[in-house]
Short mmCIF file of C-alpha atoms and ligand atoms in Angstrom, two decimals:
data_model
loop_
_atom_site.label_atom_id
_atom_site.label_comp_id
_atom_site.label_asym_id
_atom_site.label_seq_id
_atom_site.Cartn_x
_atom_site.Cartn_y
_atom_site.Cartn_z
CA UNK A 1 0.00 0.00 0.00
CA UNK A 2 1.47 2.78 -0.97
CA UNK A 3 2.11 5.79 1.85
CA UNK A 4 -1.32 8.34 2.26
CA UNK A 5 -0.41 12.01 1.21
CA UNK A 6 -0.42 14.67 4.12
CA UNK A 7 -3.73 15.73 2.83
CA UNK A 8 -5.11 12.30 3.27
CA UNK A 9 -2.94 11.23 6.82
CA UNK A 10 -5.01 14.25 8.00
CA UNK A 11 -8.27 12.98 6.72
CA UNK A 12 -7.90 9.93 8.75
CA UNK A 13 -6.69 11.10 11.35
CA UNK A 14 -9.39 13.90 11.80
CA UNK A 15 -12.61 12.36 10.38
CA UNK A 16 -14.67 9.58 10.89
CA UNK A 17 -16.62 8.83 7.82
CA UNK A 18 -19.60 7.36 6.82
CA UNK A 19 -20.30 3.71 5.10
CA UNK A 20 -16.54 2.80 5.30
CA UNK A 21 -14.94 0.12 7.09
CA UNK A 22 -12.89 2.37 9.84
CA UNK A 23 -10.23 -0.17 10.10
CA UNK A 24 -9.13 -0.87 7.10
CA UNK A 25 -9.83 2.93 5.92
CA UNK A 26 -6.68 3.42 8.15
CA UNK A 27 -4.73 2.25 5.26
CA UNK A 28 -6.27 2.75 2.22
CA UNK A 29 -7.24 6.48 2.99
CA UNK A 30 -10.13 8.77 1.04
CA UNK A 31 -10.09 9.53 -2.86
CA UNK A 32 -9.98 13.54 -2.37
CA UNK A 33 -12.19 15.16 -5.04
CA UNK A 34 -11.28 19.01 -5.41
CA UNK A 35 -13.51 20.68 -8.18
CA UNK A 36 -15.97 19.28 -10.62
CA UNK A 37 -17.21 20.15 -14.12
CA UNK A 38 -20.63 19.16 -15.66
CA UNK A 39 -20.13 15.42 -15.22
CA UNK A 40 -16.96 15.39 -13.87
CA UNK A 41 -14.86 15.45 -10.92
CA UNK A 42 -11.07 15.81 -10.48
CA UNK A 43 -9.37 14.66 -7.62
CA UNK A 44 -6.27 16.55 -5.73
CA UNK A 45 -3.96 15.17 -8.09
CA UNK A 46 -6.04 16.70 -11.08
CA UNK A 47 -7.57 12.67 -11.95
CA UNK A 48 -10.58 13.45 -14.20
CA UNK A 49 -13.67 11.05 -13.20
CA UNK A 50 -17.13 10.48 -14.86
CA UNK A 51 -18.62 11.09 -11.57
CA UNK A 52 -21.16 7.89 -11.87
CA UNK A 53 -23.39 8.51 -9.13
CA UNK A 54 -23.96 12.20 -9.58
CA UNK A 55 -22.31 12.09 -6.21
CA UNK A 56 -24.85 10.14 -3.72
CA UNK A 57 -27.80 10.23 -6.26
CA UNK A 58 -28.23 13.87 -6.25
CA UNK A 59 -25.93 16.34 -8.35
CA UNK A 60 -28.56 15.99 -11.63
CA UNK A 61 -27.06 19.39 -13.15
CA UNK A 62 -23.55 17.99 -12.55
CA UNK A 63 -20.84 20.64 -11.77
CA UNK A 64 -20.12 24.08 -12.07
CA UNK A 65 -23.63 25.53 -12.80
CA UNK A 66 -23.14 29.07 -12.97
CA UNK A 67 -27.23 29.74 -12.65
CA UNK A 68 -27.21 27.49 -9.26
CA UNK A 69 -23.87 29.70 -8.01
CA UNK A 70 -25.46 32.73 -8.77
CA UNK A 71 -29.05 31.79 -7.16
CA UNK A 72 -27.43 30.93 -3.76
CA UNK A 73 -24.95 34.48 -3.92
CA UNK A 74 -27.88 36.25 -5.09
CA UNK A 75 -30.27 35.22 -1.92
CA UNK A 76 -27.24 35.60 0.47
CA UNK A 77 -26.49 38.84 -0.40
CA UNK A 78 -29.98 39.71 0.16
CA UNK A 79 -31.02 37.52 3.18
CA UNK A 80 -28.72 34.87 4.38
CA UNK A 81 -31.09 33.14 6.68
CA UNK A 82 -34.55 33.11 7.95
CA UNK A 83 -36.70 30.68 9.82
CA UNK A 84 -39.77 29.15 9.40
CA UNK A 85 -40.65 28.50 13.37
CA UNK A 86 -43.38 30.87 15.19
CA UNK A 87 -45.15 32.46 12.02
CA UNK A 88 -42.03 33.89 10.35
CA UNK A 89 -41.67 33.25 6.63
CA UNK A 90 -39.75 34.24 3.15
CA UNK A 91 -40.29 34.51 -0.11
CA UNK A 92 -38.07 31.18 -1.25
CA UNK A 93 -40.01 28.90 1.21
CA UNK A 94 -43.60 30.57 -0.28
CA UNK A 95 -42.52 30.22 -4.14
CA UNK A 96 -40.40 26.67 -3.83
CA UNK A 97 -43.81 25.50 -1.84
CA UNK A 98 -45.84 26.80 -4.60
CA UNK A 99 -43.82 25.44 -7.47
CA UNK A 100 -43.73 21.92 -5.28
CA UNK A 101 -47.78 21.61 -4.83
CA UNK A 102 -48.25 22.63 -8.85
CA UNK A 103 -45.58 19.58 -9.84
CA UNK A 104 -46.59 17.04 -7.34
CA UNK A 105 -48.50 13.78 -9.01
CA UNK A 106 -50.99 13.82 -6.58
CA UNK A 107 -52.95 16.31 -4.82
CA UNK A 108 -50.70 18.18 -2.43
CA UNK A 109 -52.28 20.79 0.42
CA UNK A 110 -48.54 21.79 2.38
CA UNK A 111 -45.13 21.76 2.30
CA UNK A 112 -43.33 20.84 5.17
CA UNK A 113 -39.33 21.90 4.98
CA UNK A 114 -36.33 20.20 6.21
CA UNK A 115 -32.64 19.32 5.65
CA UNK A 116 -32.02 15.77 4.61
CA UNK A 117 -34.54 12.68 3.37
CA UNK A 118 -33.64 11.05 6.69
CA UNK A 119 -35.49 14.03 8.64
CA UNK A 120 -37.94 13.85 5.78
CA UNK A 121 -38.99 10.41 6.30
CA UNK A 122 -38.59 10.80 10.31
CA UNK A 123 -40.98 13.49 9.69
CA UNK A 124 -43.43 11.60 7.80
CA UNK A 125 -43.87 9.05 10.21
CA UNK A 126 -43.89 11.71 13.37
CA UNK A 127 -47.01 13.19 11.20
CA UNK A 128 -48.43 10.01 10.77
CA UNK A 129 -48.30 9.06 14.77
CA UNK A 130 -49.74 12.74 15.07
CA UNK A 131 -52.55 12.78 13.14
CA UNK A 132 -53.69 8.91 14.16
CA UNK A 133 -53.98 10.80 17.67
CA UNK A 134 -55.73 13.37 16.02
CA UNK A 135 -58.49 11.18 14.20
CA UNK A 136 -59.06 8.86 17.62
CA UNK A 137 -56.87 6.11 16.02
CA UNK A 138 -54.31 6.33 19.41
CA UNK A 139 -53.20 2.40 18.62
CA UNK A 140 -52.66 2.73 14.89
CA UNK A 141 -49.25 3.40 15.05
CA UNK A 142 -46.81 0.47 12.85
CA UNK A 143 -45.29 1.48 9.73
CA UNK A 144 -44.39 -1.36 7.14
CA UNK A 145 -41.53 -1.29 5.40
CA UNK A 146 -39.53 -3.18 3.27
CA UNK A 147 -36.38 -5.58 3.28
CA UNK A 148 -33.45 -3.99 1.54
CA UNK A 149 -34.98 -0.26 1.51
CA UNK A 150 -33.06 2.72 2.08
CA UNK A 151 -34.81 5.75 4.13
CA UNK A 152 -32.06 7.22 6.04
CA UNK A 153 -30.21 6.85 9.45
CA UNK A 154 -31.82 8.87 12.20
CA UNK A 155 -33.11 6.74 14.33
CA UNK A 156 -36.84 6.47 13.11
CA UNK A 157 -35.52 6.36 9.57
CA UNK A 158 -33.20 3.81 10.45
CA UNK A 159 -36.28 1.80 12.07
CA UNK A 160 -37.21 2.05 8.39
CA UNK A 161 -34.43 1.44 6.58
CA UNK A 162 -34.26 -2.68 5.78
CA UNK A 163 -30.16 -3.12 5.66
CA UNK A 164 -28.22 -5.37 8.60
CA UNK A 165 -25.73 -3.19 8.54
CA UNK A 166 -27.91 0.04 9.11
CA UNK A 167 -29.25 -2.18 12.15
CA UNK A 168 -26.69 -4.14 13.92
CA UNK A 169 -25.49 -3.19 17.17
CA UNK A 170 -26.95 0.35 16.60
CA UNK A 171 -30.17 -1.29 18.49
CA UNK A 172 -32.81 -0.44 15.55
CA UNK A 173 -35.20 -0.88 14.14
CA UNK A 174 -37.56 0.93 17.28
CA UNK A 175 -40.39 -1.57 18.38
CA UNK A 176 -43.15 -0.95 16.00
CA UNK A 177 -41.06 -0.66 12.51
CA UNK A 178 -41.97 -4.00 10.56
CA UNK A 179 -40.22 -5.03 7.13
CA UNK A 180 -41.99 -6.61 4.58
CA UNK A 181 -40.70 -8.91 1.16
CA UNK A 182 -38.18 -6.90 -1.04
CA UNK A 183 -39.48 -7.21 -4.55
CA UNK A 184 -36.21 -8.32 -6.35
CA UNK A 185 -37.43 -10.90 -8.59
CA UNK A 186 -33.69 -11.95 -9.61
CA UNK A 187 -33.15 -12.72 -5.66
CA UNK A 188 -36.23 -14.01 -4.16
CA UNK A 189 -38.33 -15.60 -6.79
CA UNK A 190 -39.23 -18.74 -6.40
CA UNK A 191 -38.22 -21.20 -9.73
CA UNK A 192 -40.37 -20.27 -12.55
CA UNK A 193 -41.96 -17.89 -10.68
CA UNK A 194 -43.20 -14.72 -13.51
CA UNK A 195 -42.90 -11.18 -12.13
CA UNK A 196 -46.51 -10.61 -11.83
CA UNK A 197 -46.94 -14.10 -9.92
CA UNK A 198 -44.38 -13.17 -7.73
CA UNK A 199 -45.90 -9.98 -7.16
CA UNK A 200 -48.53 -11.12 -6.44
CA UNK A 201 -47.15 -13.08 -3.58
CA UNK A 202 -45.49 -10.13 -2.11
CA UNK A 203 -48.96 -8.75 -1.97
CA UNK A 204 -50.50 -11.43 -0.34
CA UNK A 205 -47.29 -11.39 2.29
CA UNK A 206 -48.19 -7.63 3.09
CA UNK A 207 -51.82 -8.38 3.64
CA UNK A 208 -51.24 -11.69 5.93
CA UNK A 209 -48.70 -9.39 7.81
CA UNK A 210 -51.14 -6.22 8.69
CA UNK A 211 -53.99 -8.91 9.70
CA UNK A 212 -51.19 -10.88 11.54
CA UNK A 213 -50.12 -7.38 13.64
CA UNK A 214 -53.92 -6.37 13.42
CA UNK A 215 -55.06 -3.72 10.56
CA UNK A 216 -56.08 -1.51 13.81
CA UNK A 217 -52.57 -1.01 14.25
CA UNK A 218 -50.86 -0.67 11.35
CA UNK A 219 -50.38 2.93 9.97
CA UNK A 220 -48.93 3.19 7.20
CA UNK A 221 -46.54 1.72 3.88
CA UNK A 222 -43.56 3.51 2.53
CA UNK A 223 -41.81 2.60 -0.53
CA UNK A 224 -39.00 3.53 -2.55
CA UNK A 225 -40.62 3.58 -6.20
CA UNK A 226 -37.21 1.89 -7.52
CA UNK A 227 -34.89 1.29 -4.30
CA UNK A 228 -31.62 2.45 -4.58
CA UNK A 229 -28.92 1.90 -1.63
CA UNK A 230 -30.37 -1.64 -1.91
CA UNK A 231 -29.23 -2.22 -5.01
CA UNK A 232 -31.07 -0.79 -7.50
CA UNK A 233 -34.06 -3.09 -7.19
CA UNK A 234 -36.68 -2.06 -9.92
CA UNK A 235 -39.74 -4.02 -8.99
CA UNK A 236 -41.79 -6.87 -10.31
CA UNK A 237 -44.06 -5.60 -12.92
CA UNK A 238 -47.94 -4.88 -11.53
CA UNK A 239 -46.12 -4.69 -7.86
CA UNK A 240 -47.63 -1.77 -7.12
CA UNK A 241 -50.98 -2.37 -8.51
CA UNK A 242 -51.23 -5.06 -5.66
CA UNK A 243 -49.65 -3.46 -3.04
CA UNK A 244 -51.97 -0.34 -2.78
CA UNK A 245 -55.39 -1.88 -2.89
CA UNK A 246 -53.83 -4.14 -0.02
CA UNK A 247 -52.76 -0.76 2.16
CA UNK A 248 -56.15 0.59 0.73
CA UNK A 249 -57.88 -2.13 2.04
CA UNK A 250 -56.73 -2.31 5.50
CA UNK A 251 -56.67 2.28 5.92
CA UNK A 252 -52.70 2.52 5.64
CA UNK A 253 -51.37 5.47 4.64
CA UNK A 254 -48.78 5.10 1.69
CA UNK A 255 -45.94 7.44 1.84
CA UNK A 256 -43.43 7.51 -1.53
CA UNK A 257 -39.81 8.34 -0.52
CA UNK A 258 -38.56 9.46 -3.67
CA UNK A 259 -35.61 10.84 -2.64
CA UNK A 260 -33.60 9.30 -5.30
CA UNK A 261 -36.05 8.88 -7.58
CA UNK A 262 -37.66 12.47 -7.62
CA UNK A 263 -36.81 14.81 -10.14
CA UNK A 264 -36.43 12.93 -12.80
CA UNK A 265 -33.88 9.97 -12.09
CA UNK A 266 -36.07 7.00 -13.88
CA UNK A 267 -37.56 9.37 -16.64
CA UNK A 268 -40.28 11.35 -15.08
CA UNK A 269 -40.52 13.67 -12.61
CA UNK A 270 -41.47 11.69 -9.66
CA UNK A 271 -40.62 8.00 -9.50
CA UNK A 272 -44.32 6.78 -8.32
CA UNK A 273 -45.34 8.42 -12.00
CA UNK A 274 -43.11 5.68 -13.75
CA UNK A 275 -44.30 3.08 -11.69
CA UNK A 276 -47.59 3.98 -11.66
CA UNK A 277 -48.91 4.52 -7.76
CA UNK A 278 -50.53 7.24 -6.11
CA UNK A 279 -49.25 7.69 -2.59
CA UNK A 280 -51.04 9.85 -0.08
CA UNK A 281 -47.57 11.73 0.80
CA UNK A 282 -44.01 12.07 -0.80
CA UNK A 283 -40.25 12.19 0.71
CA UNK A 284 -38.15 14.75 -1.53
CA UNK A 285 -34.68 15.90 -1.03
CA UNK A 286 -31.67 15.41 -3.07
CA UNK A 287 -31.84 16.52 -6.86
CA UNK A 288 -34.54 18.54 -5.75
CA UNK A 289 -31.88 21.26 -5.42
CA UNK A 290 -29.17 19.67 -7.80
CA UNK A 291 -27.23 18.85 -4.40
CA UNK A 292 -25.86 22.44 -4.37
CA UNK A 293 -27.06 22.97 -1.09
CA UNK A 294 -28.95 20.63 1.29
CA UNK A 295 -33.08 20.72 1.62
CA UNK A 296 -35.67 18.32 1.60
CA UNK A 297 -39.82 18.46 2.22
CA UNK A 298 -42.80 16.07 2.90
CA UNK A 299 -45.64 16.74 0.69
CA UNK A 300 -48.88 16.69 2.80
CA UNK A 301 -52.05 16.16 1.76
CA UNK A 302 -55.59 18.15 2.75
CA UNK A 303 -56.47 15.49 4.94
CA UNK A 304 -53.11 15.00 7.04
CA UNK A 305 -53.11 19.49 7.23
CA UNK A 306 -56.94 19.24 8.55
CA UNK A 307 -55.33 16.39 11.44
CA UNK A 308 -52.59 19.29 12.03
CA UNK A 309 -55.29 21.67 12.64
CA UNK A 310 -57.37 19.38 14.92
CA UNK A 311 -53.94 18.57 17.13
CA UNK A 312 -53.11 22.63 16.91
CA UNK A 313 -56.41 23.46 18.19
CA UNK A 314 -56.03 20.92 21.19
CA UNK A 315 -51.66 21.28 22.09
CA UNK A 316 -51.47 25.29 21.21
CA UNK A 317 -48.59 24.53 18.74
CA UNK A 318 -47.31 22.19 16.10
CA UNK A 319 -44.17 21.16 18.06
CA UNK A 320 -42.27 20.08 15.11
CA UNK A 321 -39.43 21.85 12.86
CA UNK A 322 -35.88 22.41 11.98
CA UNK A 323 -33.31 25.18 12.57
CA UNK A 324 -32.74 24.76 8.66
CA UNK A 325 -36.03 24.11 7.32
CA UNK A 326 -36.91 26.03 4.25
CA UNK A 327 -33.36 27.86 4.66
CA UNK A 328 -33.61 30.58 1.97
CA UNK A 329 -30.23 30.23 0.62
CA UNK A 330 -31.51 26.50 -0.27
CA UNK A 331 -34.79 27.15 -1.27
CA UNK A 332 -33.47 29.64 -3.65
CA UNK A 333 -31.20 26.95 -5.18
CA UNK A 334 -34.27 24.75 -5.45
CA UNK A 335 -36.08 27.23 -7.39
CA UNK A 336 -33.46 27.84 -9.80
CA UNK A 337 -32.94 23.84 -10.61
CA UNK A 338 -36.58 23.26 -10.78
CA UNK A 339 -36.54 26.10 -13.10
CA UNK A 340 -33.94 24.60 -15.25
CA UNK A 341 -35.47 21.60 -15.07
CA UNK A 342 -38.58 22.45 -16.93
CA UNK A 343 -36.86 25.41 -19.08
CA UNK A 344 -34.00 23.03 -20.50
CA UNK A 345 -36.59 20.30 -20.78
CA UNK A 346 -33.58 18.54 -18.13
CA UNK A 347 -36.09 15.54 -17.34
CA UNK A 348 -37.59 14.68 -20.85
CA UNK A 349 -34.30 14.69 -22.44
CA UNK A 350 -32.58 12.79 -19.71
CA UNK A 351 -35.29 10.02 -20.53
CA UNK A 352 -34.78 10.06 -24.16
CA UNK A 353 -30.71 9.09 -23.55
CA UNK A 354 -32.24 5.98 -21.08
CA UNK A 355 -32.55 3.72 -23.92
CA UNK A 356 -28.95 3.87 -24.21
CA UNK A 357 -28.20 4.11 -20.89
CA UNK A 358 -30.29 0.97 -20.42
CA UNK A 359 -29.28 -1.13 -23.60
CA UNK A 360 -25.22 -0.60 -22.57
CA UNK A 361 -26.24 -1.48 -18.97
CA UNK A 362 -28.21 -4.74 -19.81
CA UNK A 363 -25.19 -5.43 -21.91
CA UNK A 364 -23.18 -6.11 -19.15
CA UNK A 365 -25.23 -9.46 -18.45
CA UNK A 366 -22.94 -11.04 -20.60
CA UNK A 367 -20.05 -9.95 -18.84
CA UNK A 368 -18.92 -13.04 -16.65
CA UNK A 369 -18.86 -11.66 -13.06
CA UNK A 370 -21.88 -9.91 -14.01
CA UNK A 371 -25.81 -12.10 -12.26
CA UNK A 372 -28.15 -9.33 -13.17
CA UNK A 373 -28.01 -5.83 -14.44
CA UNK A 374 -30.86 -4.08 -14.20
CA UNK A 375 -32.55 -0.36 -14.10
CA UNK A 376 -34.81 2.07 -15.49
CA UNK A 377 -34.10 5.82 -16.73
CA UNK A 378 -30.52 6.69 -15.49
CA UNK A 379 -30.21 4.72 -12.65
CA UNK A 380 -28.70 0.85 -12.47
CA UNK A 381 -27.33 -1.85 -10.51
CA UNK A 382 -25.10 -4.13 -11.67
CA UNK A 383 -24.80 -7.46 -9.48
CA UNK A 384 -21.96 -9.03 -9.32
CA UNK A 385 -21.67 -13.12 -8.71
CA UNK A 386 -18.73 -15.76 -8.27
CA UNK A 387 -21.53 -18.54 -10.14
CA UNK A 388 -23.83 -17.14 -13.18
CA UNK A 389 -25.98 -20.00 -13.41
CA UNK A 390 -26.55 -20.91 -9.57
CA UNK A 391 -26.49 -16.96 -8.44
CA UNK A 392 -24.03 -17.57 -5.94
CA UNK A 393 -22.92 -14.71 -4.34
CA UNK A 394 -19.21 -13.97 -3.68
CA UNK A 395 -18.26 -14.46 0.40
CA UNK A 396 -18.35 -10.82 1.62
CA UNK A 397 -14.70 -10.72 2.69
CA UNK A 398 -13.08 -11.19 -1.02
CA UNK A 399 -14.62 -7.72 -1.48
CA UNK A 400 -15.16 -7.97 -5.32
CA UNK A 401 -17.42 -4.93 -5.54
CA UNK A 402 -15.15 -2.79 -3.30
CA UNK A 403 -12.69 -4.27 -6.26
CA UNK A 404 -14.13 -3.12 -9.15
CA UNK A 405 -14.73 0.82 -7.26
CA UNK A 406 -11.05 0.53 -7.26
CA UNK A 407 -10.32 -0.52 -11.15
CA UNK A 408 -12.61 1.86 -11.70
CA UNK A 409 -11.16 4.23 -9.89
CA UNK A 410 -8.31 3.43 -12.29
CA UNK A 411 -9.94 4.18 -15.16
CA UNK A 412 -11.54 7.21 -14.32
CA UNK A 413 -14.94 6.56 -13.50
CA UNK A 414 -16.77 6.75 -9.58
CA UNK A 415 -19.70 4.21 -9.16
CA UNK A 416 -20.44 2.77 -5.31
CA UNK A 417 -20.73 -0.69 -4.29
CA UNK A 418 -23.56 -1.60 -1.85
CA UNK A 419 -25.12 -4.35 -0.34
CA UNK A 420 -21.18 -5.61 -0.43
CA UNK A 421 -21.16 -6.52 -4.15
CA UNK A 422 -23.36 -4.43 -6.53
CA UNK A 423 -22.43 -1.41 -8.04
CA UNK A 424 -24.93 1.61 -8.93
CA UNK A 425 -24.79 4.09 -11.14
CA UNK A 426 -26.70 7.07 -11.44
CA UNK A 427 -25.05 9.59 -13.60
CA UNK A 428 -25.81 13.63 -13.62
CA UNK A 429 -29.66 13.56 -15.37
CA UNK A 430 -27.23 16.06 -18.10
CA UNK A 431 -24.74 13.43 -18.94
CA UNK A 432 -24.98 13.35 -23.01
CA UNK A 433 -24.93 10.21 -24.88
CA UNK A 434 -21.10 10.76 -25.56
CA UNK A 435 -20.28 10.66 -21.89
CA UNK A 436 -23.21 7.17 -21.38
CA UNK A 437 -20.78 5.56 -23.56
CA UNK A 438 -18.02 6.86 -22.13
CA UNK A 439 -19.06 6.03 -18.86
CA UNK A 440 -19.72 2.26 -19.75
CA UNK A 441 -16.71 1.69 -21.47
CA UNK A 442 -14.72 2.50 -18.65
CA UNK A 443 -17.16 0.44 -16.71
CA UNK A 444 -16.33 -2.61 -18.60
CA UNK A 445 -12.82 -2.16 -18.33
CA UNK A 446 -12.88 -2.20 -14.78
CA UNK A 447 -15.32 -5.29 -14.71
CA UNK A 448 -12.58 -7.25 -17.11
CA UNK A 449 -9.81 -5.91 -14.71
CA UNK A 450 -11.43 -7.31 -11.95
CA UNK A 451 -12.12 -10.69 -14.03
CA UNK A 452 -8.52 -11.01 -14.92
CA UNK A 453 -7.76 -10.67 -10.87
CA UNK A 454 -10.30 -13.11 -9.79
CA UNK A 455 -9.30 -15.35 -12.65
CA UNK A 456 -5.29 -15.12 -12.21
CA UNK A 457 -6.11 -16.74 -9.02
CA UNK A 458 -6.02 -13.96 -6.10
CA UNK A 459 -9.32 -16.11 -4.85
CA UNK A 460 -11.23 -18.53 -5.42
CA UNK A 461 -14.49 -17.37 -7.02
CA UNK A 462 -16.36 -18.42 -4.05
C1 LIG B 1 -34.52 6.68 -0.74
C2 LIG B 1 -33.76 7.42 0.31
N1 LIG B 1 -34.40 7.90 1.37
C3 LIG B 1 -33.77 8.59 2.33
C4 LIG B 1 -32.42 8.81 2.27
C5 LIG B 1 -31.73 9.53 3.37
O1 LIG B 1 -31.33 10.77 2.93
P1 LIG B 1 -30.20 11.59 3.74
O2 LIG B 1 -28.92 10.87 3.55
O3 LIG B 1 -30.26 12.94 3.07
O4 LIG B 1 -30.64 11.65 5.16
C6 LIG B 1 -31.72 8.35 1.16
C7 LIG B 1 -30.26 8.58 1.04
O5 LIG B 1 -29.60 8.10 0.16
C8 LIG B 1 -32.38 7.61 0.18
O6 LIG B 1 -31.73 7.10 -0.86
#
């Protein structure tokens, strides 16, 4: 291992970071990106990358937009910070709400500001414990999620969130947090099983689990439309046809985290469009503002602000809210990439370059380290297995996916690994079909790199 620059000795010695192994980060030290340009990032050592995962699912503009820059300097200059709490307001928080209830896919009544989709989604289910108490429904109180989801790491989002790792030893999930089947027909079919049969299964598991725990106290569903820190897991087809008549059936509320998937990431503007649900309430943060700065909402509905009201009435106050909430500065950079969004058409053209996003990505099923890649718009997965036919999994410690980060590394491109061995990708929504091709082509180098080294014998593919 060669030694860590001073830049990087002082990184680990001075940070701790997240979704690393601390240990062995000791040695290997951080890849230190310094500036970035449309789709691309430079490290400290002026590396150019295709920055593959528009950073953590969010930088849809990619780098260096001078409209963003001059949004945020323009609304500092004139007021750096405001709050929301006790009646105060701006003029960012009014418009960005405004421009949020005219693009929302379902009837939206509020806006509720914060920071990050973890203190979105803690939110949502704080407003769904609220306004149970508020309609006389004191014991309705569960929320169902699912196996392999993603929705954050404060505690209540880490309740939801379905990963061991976001679990162990951190003693989560809370009492009360249920998971139900993850719909990844590559891993959990049964033999011959089609997608819509196995969806329907899933379905039938979600309804014997709510009558199991009672229907009187389960509250509500929330799904990622595609999930994403998972592993890119695009559901069965006609999932959610049969999952919402069963949270219908039994009064859950369904709440869409679309923190990944909003604004545009699988070809429309909110995932739950693509995949065809109506939820009662959405999660948004992320490319919401291009990543420039951080913000996130809940979109309420009527009937969850009239259950606001009634509590109101009855406490004196809506005890709820965030230093940051709404910050100006933010919702001023929100504005401008929603703008940009719909005035550059960002969305609809991003969707026309998924074809060939998605035709070089199912290409890689050939490759031979490569069980199942999958995706839809600009977002994929690419699973990686020691046995094609059988599925088998690499053992965790041989670290292939960590492997092929590396080689990719190499070759100038940044995709993640998760769930130990697949990698995602989710370019900048802007990335041209130039820089798709690009992107996979250095992609496939890595993936015969890391062939070669499982091949030459550094392991046994098992
Ligand atoms: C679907 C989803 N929900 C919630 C979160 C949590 O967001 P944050 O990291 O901003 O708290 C993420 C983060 O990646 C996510 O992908």
């Amino acid at each position: 291992m060669p030694p860590l620059s001073n830049l990087a000795a002082r990184d680990v010695e001075t940070l701790v970071h997240p979704y690393i192994n601390l240990a062995t980060f000791r040695e290997t030290g951080p890849l230190i990106i310094e500036r970035g340009q449309g789709v691309y990032v430079f490290d400290t050592e002026g590396k150019q990358y295709i920055e593959g995962m528009a950073g953590l699912w969010c930088t849809a503009l990619g780098y260096g937009n001078e409209e963003l820059v001059e949004a945020a300097a323009a609304q500092m200059r004139k007021l750096s910070f405001a709050h929301l709490f006790t009646g105060r307001s701006h003029d960012p928080a009014i418009e960005l709400a405004e421009k949020l209830k005219e693009i929302a896919p379902v009837p939206i009544s509020k806006v509720f500001f914060c920071n990050s989709g973890s203190e979105a989604n803690d939110t949502q289910i704080k407003l769904v414990w609220y306004l149970n108490n508020a309609r006389g429904r004191p014991h309705k109180k569960k929320i169902i999620s699912r196996m392999k989801a993603y929705h954050g790491v404060t505690i209540a989002a880490a309740s939801l969130t379905g990963l061991p790792a976001n679990h162990r030893d951190f003693d989560v999930p809370l009492p009360g947090f249920l998971h139900t089947g993850c719909p990844h027909h590559y891993r959990f079919a049964e033999a011959g099983e089609s997608e819509e049969d196995f969806a329907t299964r899933l379905a039938a598991e979600l309804d014997a689990l709510i009558v199991k725990e009672g229907p009187d106290t389960v509250a509500a569903f929330i799904a990622e439309p595609v999930m994403g820190a998972g592993g890119v897991i695009v559901p069965p087809r006609t999932y959610f046809e049969k999952i919402l008549p069963v949270c219908a059936k039994h009064d859950l509320f369904v709440i869409s985290d679309e923190v990944i998937c909003g604004f545009g990431r699988l070809g429309t503007t909110f995932g739950c469009e693509k995949l065809g649900f109506k939820p009662h309430s959405l999660s948004i943060a992320k490319a919401m503002s291009s990543a420039y700065l951080p913000i996130a909402a809940v979109m309420i509905p009527e009937t969850w602000y009239q259950a606001l009201l009634v509590e109101s009435r009855k406490i004196g106050v809506f005890g709820h809210g965030f230093t940051y909430g709404g910050h100006p500065v933010s919702a001023a950079v929100a504005l401008k990439a929603i703008e940009i969004y719909q005035r550059d058409q960002v969305i609809e053209k991003a969707a026309k370059r998924a074809p060939l996003f998605q035709a070089r990505l199912k290409a890689l099923n050939a490759h031979p380290l490569v069980g199942e890649a999958r995706g839809v718009g600009l977002i994929g997965g690419v699973e990686l297995v020691a046995d094609k036919k059988s599925k088998r999994p690499f053992l965790p410690q041989v670290g292939v996916g960590a492997r092929v980060v590396g080689f990719a590394e190499e070759e100038g491109l940044i995709v993640r690994a998760v769930m130990g061995d697949v990698l995602t990708l989710s370019p900048p929504l802007v990335i041209s079909a130039v820089e798709i091709e690009e992107l996979f082509d250095r992609l496939t180098r890595a993936l015969d790199k890391a062939l070669d080294w499982v091949t030459r014998g550094h392991l046994t593919q098992s």
